Coordinates of C-alpha atoms in Angstrom, one line a residue:
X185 CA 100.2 119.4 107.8
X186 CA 103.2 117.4 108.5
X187 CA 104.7 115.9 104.9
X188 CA 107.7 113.3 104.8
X189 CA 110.8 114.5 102.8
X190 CA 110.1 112.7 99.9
X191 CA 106.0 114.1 99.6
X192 CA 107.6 117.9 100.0
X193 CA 110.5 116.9 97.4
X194 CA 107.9 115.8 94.8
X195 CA 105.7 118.7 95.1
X196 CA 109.0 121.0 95.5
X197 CA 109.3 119.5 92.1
X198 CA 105.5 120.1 91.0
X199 CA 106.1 123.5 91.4
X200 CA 109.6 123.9 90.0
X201 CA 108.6 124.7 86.1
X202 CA 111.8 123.7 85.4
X203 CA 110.8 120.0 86.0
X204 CA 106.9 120.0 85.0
X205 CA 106.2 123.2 82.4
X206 CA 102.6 125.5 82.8
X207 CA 101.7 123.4 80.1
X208 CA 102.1 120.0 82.7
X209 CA 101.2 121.4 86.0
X210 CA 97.3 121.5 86.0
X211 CA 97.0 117.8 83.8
X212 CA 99.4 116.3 86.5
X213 CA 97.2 118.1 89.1
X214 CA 93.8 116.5 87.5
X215 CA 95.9 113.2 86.8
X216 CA 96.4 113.2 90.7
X217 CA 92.4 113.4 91.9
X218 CA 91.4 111.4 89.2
X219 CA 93.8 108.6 89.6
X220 CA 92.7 108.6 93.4
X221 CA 88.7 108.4 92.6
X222 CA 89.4 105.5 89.9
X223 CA 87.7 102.5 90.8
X224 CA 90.5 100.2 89.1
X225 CA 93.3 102.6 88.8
X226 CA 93.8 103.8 85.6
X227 CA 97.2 102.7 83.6
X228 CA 96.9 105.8 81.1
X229 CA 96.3 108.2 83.8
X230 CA 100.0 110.0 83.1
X231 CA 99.9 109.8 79.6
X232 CA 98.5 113.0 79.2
X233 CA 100.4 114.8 75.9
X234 CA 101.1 118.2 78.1
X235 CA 103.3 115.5 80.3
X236 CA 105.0 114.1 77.5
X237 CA 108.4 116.8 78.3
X238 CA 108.2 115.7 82.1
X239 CA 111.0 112.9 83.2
X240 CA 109.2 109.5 83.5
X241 CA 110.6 108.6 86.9
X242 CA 110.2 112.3 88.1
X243 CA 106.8 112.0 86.9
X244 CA 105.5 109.1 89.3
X245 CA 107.3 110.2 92.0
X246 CA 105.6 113.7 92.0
X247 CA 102.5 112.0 91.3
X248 CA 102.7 109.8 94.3
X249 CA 103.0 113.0 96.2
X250 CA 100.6 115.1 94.9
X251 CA 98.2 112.1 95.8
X252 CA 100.0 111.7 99.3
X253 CA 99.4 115.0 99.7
X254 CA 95.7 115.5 98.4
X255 CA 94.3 112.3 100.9
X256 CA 96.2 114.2 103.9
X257 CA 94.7 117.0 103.3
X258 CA 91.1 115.2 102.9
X259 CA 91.5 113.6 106.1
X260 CA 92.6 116.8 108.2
X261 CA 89.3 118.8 106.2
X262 CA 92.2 121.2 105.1
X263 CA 90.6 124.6 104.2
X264 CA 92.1 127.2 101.8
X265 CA 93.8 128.9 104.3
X266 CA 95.9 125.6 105.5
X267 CA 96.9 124.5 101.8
X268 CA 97.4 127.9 100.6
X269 CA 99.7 127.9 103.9
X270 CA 101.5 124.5 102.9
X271 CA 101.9 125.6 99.3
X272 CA 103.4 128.4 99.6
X273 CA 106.4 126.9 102.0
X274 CA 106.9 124.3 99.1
X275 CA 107.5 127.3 96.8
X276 CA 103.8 127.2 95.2
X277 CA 103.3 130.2 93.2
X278 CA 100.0 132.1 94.0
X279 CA 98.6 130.4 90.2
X280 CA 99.7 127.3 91.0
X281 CA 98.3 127.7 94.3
X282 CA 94.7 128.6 93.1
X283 CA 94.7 125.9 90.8
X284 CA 95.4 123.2 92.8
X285 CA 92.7 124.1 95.1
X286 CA 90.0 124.7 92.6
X287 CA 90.7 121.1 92.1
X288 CA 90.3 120.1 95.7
X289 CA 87.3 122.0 95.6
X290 CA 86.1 120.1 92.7
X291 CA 86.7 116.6 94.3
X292 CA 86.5 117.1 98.2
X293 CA 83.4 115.8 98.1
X294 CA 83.9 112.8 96.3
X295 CA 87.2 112.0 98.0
X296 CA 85.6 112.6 101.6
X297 CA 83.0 109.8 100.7
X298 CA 86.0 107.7 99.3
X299 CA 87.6 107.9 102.4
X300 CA 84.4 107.6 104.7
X301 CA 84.1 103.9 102.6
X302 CA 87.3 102.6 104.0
X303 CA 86.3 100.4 106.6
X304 CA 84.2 102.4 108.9
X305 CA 81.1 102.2 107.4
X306 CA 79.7 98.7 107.4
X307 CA 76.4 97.9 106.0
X308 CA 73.7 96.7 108.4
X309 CA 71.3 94.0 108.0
X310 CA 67.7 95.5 107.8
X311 CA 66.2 92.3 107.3
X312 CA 65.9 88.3 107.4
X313 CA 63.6 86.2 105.3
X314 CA 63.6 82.9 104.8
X315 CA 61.6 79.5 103.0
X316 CA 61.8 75.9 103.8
X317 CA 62.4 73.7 100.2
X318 CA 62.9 70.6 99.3
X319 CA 65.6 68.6 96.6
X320 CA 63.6 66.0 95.2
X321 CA 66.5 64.8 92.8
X322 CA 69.6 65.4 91.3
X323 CA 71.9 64.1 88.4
X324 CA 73.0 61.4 90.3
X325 CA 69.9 60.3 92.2
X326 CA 66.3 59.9 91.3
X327 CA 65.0 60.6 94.8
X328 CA 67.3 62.9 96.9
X329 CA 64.2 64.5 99.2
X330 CA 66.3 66.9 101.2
X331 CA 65.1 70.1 102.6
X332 CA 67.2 73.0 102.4
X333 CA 66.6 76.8 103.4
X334 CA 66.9 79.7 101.0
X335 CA 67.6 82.7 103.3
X336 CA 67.6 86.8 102.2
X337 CA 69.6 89.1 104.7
X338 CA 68.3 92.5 103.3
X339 CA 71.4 95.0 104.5
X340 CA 71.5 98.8 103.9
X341 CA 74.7 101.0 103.6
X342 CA 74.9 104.2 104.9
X343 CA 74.8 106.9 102.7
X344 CA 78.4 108.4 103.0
X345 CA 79.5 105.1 102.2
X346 CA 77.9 104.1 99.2
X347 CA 81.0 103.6 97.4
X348 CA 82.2 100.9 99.7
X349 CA 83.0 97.4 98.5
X350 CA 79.8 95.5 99.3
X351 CA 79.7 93.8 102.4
X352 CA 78.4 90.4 100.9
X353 CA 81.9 89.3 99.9
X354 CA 83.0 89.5 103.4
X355 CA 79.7 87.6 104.6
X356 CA 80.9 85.3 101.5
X357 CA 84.2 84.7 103.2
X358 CA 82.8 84.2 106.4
X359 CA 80.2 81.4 105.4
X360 CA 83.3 79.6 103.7
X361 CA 83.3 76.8 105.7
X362 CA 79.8 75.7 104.2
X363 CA 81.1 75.0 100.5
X364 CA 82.0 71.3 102.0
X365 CA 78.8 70.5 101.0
X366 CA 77.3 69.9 97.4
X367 CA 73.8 71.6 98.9
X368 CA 75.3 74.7 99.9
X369 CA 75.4 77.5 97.1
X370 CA 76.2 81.5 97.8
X371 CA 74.8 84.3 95.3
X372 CA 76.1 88.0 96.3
X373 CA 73.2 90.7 94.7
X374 CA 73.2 94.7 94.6
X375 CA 70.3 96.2 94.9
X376 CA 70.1 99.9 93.5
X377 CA 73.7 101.1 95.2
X378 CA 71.6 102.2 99.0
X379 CA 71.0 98.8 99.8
X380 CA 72.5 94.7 99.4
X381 CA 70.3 91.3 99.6
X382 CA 73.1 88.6 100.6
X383 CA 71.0 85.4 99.5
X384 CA 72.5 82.0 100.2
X385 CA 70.7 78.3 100.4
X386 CA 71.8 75.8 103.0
X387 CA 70.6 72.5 104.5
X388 CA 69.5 72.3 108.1
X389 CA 72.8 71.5 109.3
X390 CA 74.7 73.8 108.3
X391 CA 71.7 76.6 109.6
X392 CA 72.1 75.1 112.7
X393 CA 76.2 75.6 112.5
X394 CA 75.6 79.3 111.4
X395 CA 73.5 80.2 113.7
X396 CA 75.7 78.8 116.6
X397 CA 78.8 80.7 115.0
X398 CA 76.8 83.8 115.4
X399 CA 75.2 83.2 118.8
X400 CA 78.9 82.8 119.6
X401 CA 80.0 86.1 118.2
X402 CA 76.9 87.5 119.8
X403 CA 78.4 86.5 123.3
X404 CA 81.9 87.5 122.2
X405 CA 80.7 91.0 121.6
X406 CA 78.9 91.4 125.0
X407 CA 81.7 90.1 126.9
X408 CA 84.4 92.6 125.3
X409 CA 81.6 95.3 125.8
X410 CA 81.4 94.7 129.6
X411 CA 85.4 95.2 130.1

């Protein structure tokens, strides 16, 4: 694996005990995966009490290359042979070694589908339904009689990707141009992690302009296929 200077200075740095103690090395290890498969990034993550002797600022920088160097070797599928390999050069003893790696072992999995979720998985709409309504009145007036359309995209994400942000909010910000009007209303809703129902109501007009927009992309994506 090819490492910047400043990744192989802060795990030079992991493994000097004179800068992070036995007692520090595996909790700054665990700190590493686990601040990596945090949904929101966790604030305490290096306040671990076996860290408490490690320099603050030498702390976060070995921390940001422990995790530099954990998503590398995710991505490449490093095996034991390849870290142990990497390691050692950094002046990894053989302990230090074997515990860093039964902590990839522990998390590969997770942090394979973590970076699987990073924009190459997009759900896939499974399914339209739809039902003509009508406004009969609102606060203002007592007789409105406007039909509107309540439409359900069912979508499905695939499974290595499950812990991808849900696609509704990007449909959300595409359909932003319909919030002009005081008809228009957009509720995002998960359904049981596998799959997403996007369900949005809009008047006939606007349904006309979304389905232009998309026949649009439609022909956008056939022309750049044929090139």
């Amino acid at each position: 694996m090819e490492l910047s200077e400043s990744v192989q200075k802060g795990l030079q740095s992991l493994a000097d005990p004179s800068a992070v103690d036995a007692g520090g090395f595996q909790p700054l290890v665990e700190a590493s995966f686990r601040s990596l498969l945090s949904a929101h990034g966790d604030p305490a993550v290096l306040d671990d009490p076996g860290l408490a002797r490690v320099d603050r600022i030498l702390l976060k920088q070995i921390h940001a290359a422990a995790a530099t160097f954990i998503l590398e070797a995710v991505r490449q599928g490093a095996d034991r042979s390849a870290i142990s390999s990497c390691l050692e050069e950094l002046s990894f003893s053989t302990e230090k070694i074997e515990i860093f790696y039964g902590t990839y072992q522990k998390h590969k999995k997770e942090l394979e589908c973590l970076l699987a979720s990073i924009g190459r998985c997009p759900a896939k709409i499974t399914d339209v339904s739809w039902r003509l309504q009508y406004h009969t009145k609102n606060a203002q007036l007592d007789k409105v009689n406007e039909p509107f359309y309540q439409i359900s995209l069912s979508t499905e994400v695939p499974p290595p990707c499950r812990a991808a942000p849900p696609v509704g909010w990007k449909f959300l910000r595409f359909l932003r141009f319909l919030r002009a009007d005081p008809w228009f209303c957009l509720l995002l809703c998960q359904n049981g992690g596998s799959s997403e129902d996007v369900n949005f109501a809009c008047t006939t007009e606007q349904l006309q302009d979304l389905v232009g927009k998309l026949k649009d992309a439609a022909k956008s994506v056939e022309k750049a296929s044929q090139m």
